[in-house]
C-alpha atoms as one frame of an Amber mdcrd trajectory, in Angstrom:
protein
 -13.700  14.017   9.868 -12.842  10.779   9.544 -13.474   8.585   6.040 -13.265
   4.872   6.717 -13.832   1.883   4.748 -15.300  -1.184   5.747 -15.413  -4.353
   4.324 -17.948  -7.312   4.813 -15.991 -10.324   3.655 -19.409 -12.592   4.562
 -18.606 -14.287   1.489 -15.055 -14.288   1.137 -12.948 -12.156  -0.829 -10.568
 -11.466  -4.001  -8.486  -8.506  -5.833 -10.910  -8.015  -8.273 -14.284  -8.108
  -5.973 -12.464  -5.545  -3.634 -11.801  -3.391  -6.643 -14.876  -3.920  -8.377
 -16.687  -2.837  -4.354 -14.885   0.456  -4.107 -16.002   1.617  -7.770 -19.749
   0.385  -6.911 -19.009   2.545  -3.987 -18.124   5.689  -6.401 -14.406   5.671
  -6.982 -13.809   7.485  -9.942 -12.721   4.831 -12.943 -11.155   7.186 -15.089
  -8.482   8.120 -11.564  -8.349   4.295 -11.442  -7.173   3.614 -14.757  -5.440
   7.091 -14.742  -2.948   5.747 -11.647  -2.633   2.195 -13.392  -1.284   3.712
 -16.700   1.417   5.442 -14.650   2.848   1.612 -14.093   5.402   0.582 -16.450
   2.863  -1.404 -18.267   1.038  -2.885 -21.530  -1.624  -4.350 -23.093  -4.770
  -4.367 -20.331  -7.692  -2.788 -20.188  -9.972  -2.472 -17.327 -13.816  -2.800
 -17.810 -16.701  -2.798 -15.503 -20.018  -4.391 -15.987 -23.148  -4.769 -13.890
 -24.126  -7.469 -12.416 -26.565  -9.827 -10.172 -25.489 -11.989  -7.177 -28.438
 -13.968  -5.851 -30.553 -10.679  -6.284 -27.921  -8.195  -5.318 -26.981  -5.881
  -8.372 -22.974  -5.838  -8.002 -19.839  -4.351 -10.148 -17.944  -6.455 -11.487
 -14.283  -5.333 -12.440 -12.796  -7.112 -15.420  -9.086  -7.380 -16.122  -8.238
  -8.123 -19.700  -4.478  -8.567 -20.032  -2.926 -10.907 -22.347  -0.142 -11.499
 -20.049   2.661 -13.654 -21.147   4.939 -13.320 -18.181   2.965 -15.006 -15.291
   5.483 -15.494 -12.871   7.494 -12.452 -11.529   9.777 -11.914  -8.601   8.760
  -9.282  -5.882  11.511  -7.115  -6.393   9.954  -6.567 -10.125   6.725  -5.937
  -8.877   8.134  -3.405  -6.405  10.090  -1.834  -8.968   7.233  -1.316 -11.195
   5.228   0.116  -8.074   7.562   2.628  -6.875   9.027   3.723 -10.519   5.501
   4.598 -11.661   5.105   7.581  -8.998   1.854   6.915  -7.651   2.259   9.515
  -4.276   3.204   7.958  -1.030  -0.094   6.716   0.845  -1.074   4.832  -2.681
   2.573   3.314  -3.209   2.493   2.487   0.541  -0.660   0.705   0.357   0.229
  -1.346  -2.818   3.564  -2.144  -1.705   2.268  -3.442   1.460   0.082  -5.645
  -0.168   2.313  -7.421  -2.166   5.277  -7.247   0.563   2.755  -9.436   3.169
   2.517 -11.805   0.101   6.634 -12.331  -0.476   7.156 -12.381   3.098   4.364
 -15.448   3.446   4.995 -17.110  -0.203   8.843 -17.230   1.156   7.856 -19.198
   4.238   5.954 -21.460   1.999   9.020 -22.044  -0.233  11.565 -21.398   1.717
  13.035 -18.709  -0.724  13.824 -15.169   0.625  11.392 -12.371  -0.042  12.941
 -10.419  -2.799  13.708 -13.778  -4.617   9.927 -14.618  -4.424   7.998 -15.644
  -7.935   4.760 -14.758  -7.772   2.294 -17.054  -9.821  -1.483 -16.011  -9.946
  -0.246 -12.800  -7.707   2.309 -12.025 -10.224   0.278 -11.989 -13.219  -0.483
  -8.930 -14.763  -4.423  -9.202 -13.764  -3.488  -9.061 -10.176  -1.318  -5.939
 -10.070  -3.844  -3.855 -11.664  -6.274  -5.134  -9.133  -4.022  -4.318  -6.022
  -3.068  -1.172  -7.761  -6.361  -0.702  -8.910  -7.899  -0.782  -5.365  -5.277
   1.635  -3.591  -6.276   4.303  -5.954  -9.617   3.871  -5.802  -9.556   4.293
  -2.065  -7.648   7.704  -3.015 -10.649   8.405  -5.347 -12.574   7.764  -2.555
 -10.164   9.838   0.076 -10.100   6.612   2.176  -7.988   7.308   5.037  -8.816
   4.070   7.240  -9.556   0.789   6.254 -12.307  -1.659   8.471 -12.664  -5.136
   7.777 -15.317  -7.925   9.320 -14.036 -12.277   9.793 -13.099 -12.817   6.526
 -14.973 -16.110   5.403 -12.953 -19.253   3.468 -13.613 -21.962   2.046 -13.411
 -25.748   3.052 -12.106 -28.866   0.616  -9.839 -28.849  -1.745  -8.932 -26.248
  -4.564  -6.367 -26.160  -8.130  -4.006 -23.136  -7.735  -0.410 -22.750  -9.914
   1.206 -25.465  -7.741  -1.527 -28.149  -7.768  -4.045 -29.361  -5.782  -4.179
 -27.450  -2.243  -6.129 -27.631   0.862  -8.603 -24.934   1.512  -7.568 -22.678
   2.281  -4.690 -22.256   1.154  -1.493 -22.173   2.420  -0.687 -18.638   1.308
  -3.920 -17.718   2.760  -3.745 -18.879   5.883  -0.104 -17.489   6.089  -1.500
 -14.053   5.980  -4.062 -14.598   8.526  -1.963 -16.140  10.850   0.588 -13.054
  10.566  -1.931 -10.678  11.019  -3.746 -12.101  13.619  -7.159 -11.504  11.449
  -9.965 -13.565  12.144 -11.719 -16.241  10.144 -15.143 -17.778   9.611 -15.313
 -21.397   7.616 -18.327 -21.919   5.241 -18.926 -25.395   4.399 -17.826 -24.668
   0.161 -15.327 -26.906  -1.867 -14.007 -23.470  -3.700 -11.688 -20.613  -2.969
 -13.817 -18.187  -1.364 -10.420 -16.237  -0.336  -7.858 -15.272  -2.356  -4.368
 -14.744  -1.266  -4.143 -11.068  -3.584  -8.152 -10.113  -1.494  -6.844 -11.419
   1.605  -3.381  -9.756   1.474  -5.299  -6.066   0.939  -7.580  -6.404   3.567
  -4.628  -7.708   6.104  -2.244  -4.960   5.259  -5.564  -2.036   5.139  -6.937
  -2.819   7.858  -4.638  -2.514   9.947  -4.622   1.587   9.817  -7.346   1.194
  12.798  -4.608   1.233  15.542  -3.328  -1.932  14.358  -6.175  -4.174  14.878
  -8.950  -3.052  12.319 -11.073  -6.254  12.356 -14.185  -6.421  13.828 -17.977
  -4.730  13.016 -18.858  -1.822  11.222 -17.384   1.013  12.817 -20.226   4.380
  13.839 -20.598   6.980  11.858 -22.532   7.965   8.974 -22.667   6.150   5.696
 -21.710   7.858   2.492 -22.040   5.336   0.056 -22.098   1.429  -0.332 -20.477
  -0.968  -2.821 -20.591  -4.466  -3.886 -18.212  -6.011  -5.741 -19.256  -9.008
  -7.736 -16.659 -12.182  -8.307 -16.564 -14.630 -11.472 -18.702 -17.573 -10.029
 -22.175 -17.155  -9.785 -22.764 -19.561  -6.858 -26.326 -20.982  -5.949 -27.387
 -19.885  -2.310 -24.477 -18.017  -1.297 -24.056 -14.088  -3.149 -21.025 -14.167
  -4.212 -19.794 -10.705  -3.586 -18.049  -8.320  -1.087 -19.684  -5.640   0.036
 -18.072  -2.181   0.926 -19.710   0.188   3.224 -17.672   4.194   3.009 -18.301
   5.916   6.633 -17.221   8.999   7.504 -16.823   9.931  11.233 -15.293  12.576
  13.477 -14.000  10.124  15.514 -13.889   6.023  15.339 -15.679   4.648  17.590
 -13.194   1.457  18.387  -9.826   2.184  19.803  -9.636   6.016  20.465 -10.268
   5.881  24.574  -6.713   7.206  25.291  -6.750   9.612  22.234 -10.163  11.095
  23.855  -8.653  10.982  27.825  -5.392  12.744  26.612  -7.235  15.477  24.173
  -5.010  14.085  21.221  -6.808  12.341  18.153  -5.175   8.511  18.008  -2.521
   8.465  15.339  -1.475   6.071  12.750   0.858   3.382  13.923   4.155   2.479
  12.840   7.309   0.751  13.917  10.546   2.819  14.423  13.721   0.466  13.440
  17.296   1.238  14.238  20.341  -0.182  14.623  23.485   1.490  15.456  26.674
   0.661  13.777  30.538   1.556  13.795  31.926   0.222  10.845  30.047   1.567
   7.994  31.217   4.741   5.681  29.527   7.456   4.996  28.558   5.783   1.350
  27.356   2.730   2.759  24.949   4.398   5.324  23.826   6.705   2.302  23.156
   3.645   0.302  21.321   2.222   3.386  18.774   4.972   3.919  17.849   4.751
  -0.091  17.426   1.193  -0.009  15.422   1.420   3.049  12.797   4.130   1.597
  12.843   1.532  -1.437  11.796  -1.413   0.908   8.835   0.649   1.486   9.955
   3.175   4.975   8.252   5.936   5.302  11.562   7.574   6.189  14.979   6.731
   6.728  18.204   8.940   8.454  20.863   8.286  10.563  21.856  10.431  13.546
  25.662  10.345  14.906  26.061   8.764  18.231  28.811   7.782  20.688  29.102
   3.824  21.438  31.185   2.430  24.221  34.590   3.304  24.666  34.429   7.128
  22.753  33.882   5.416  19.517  31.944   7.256  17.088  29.386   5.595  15.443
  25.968   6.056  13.854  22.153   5.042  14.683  20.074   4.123  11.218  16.726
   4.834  11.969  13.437   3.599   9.631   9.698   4.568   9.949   7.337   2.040
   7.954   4.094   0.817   8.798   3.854  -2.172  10.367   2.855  -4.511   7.301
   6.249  -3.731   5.846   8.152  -3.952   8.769  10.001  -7.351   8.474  10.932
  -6.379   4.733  12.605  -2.977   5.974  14.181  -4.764   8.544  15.700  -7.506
   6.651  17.049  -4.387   4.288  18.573  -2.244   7.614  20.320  -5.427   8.231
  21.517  -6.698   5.184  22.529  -3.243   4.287  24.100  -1.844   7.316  25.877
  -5.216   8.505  24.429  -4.841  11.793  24.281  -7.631  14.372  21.375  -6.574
  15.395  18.368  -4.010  15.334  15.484  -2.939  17.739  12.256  -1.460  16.694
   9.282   0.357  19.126   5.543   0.732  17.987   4.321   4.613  17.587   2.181
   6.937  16.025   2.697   9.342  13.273   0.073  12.142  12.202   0.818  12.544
   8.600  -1.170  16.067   7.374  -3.143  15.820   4.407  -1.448  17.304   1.173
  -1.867  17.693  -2.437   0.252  17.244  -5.608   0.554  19.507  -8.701   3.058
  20.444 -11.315   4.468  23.803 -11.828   6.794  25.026 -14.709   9.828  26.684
 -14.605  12.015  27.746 -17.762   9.802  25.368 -19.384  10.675  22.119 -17.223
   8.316  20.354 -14.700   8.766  20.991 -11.198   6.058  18.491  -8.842   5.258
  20.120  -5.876   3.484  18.569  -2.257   0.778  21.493  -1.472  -0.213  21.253
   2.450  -2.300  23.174   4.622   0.376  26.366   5.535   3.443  25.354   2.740
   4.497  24.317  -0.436   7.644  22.269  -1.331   8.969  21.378  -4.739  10.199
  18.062  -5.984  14.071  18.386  -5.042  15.301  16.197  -7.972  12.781  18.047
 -10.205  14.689  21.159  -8.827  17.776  20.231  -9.184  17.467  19.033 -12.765
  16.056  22.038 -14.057  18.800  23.935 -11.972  21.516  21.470 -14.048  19.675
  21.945 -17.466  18.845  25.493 -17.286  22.407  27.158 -14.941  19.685  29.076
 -12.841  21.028  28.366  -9.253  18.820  25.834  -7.023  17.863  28.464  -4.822
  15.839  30.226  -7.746  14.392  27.000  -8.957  12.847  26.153  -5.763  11.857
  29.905  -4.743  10.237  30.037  -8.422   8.310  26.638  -8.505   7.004  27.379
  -4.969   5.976  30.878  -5.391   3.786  29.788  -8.701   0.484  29.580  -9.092
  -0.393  26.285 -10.705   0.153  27.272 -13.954   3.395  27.548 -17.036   6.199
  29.724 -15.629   8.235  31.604 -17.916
């Protein structure tokens, strides 16, 4: 069983109506504001209040965060994501998000990606909806993303920078690099934002790559709307969310059904093989890769040309993030050059919990036939403690999930 869902951007779309959508839909609130408090943080609160869109009853999610430090550079933002420990498909999803955006508001600016200052995106506000949204598709166990045209605006509109056409440059930067389609509607406002518009680029695309187009089959669990700030005359001015769930989608699966194997998730393999780098720089390489946002990094020894030994860096990501991780394999490696192949991955469902042992926390992933403990976690309690590693781990993963003495 499948769990998709599918957004009808008929009237555009923003952070806050996609967030507001999924918790009409039944995301939890308390898990929302549960994985927001894990960011390094203060002074918001997130509220939701009912209400009507030219007759259509909506959530709307409210933001209120005095937030004195409006403009923040992508490799903040990405710090704050990965520090706060959110589990892997949530920090993927967030970091994607906001990766699309530096990647595009560089272009614009001509400034490279981690040097990036977000404005309206880099506002407090904005995080906790991108955040926000990720975890309520958790809440929701989400594990595919649909999304229809997504409608903009005509005219002009006032952003950070000024006056800009509509839409906006930003916008149309992240349609244009993910190849998702567009309807115009005759309206002198910003129907899209670029924080909606980068989620539903960088989500959708779990449905083999290309997850635009109509409501996929299946059978609907529960639907959401998400209300924005304007109440316009004529046009509701909401996004609506529709949660499917399916054995298998409908769209894109013909060679998974021919070949008796479910489709898989896609994702670009980068490598590049090098000569010159030590062993510390190619250890330094694969941690700044997984904190670029891979999935995975290693490097395999190889033989080049000639009998020289050498190495091949390899990096998994999904394909949103792939032109960040590949700016870090080169930058970090010193390669002159790198080659990447699209492929699928079938990551198995897991679960997280926390065990103790000798009184320290030990995090542990829970899957269908094992369970692994946290190796830092380990090996901190093995430092603290003198119990050797071995026992730590053998300990934390024979527990139940409760203290340990």
């Amino acid at each position: 069983m499948t769990t998709t869902a599918w957004f009808h951007c008929f009237n555009g779309v923003a952070g806050d109506m996609t967030l507001g959508a999924l918790l009409d839909a039944g995301a939890d609130l308390g898990d929302v504001r549960a994985a927001i408090e894990r960011l390094n943080i203060s002074d918001w609160a997130l509220d939701v209040e009912r209400t009507q869109r030219c007759g259509i009853t909506a959530a709307r999610a409210i933001v209120t965060a005095p937030d004195l430090v409006h403009h923040r550079r992508f490799a903040e933002v990405r710090g704050i994501v990965v520090a706060a420990d959110l589990g892997r498909r949530l920090t993927d999803r967030a970091l994607a998000a906001f990766s699309v955006l530096a990647d595009v508001e560089g272009a614009i600016h001509g400034t490279p990606p981690d040097d990036v200052e977000f404005h309206e995106v880099g506002s407090l506000d904005a995080i906790v909806d991108i955040v926000g949204s990720c975890a309520a598709l958790e809440s929701l166990g989400v594990e595919q993303v649909g999304c229809s045209p997504i409608t903009v605006g005509a005219g002009t509109f006032t952003a950070a920078h000024g006056v800009l056409p509509n839409p906006g440059p930003a916008v149309l930067g992240l349609l244009a690099r993910a190849g998702a389609p567009h309807r115009s509607a005759p309206v002198d406002l910003e129907l899209a934002t670029p924080t909606g518009v980068a989620l539903m680029t960088t989500l959708a695309g779990h449905i083999d790559g290309r997850g635009f187009g109509p409501m996929p089959d299946g059978v609907v669990r529960s639907i959401g709307y998400g209300a924005g700030g304007r109440d316009l005359v004529g046009r509701p001015n909401v996004v609506q969310v529709v949660v499917i769930d399916a054995a298998v989608q409908a769209s894109g699966h013909a060679a998974g059904r021919a070949s008796g194997v479910t489709a898989g998730q896609p994702v670009r393999l980068l490598e590049a093989n090098v000569d010159d780098a030590t062993g510390e720089v190619l250890a330094h390489t694969v941690s700044a890769l997984l904190a670029a946002g891979a999935y995975d990094a290693w490097v395999t020894p190889i033989v080049m040309k000639k009998g020289r030994p050498a190495h091949t860096v390899h990096a998994l990501c999904d394909p949103a993030v792939a032109d960040a991780v590949a700016a870090t394999l080169v930058a970090e490696s010193g390669t002159f050059g790198l080659r990447g192949t699209t492929i699928e991955r079938w990551p198995q469902a897991r679960n997280q919990d926390t065990v103790e042992v000798e009184g320290y926390s030990v995090r542990r992933k829970i899957g269908a036939v094992r369970v692994k403990a946290e190796f830092d976690d380990a090996a901190e309690v093995a430092r603290v403690t003198g119990l050797p590693l071995r026992e730590v781990l053998r300990r934390a993963e024979g527990a139940e999930p409760s203290t340990l003495g």
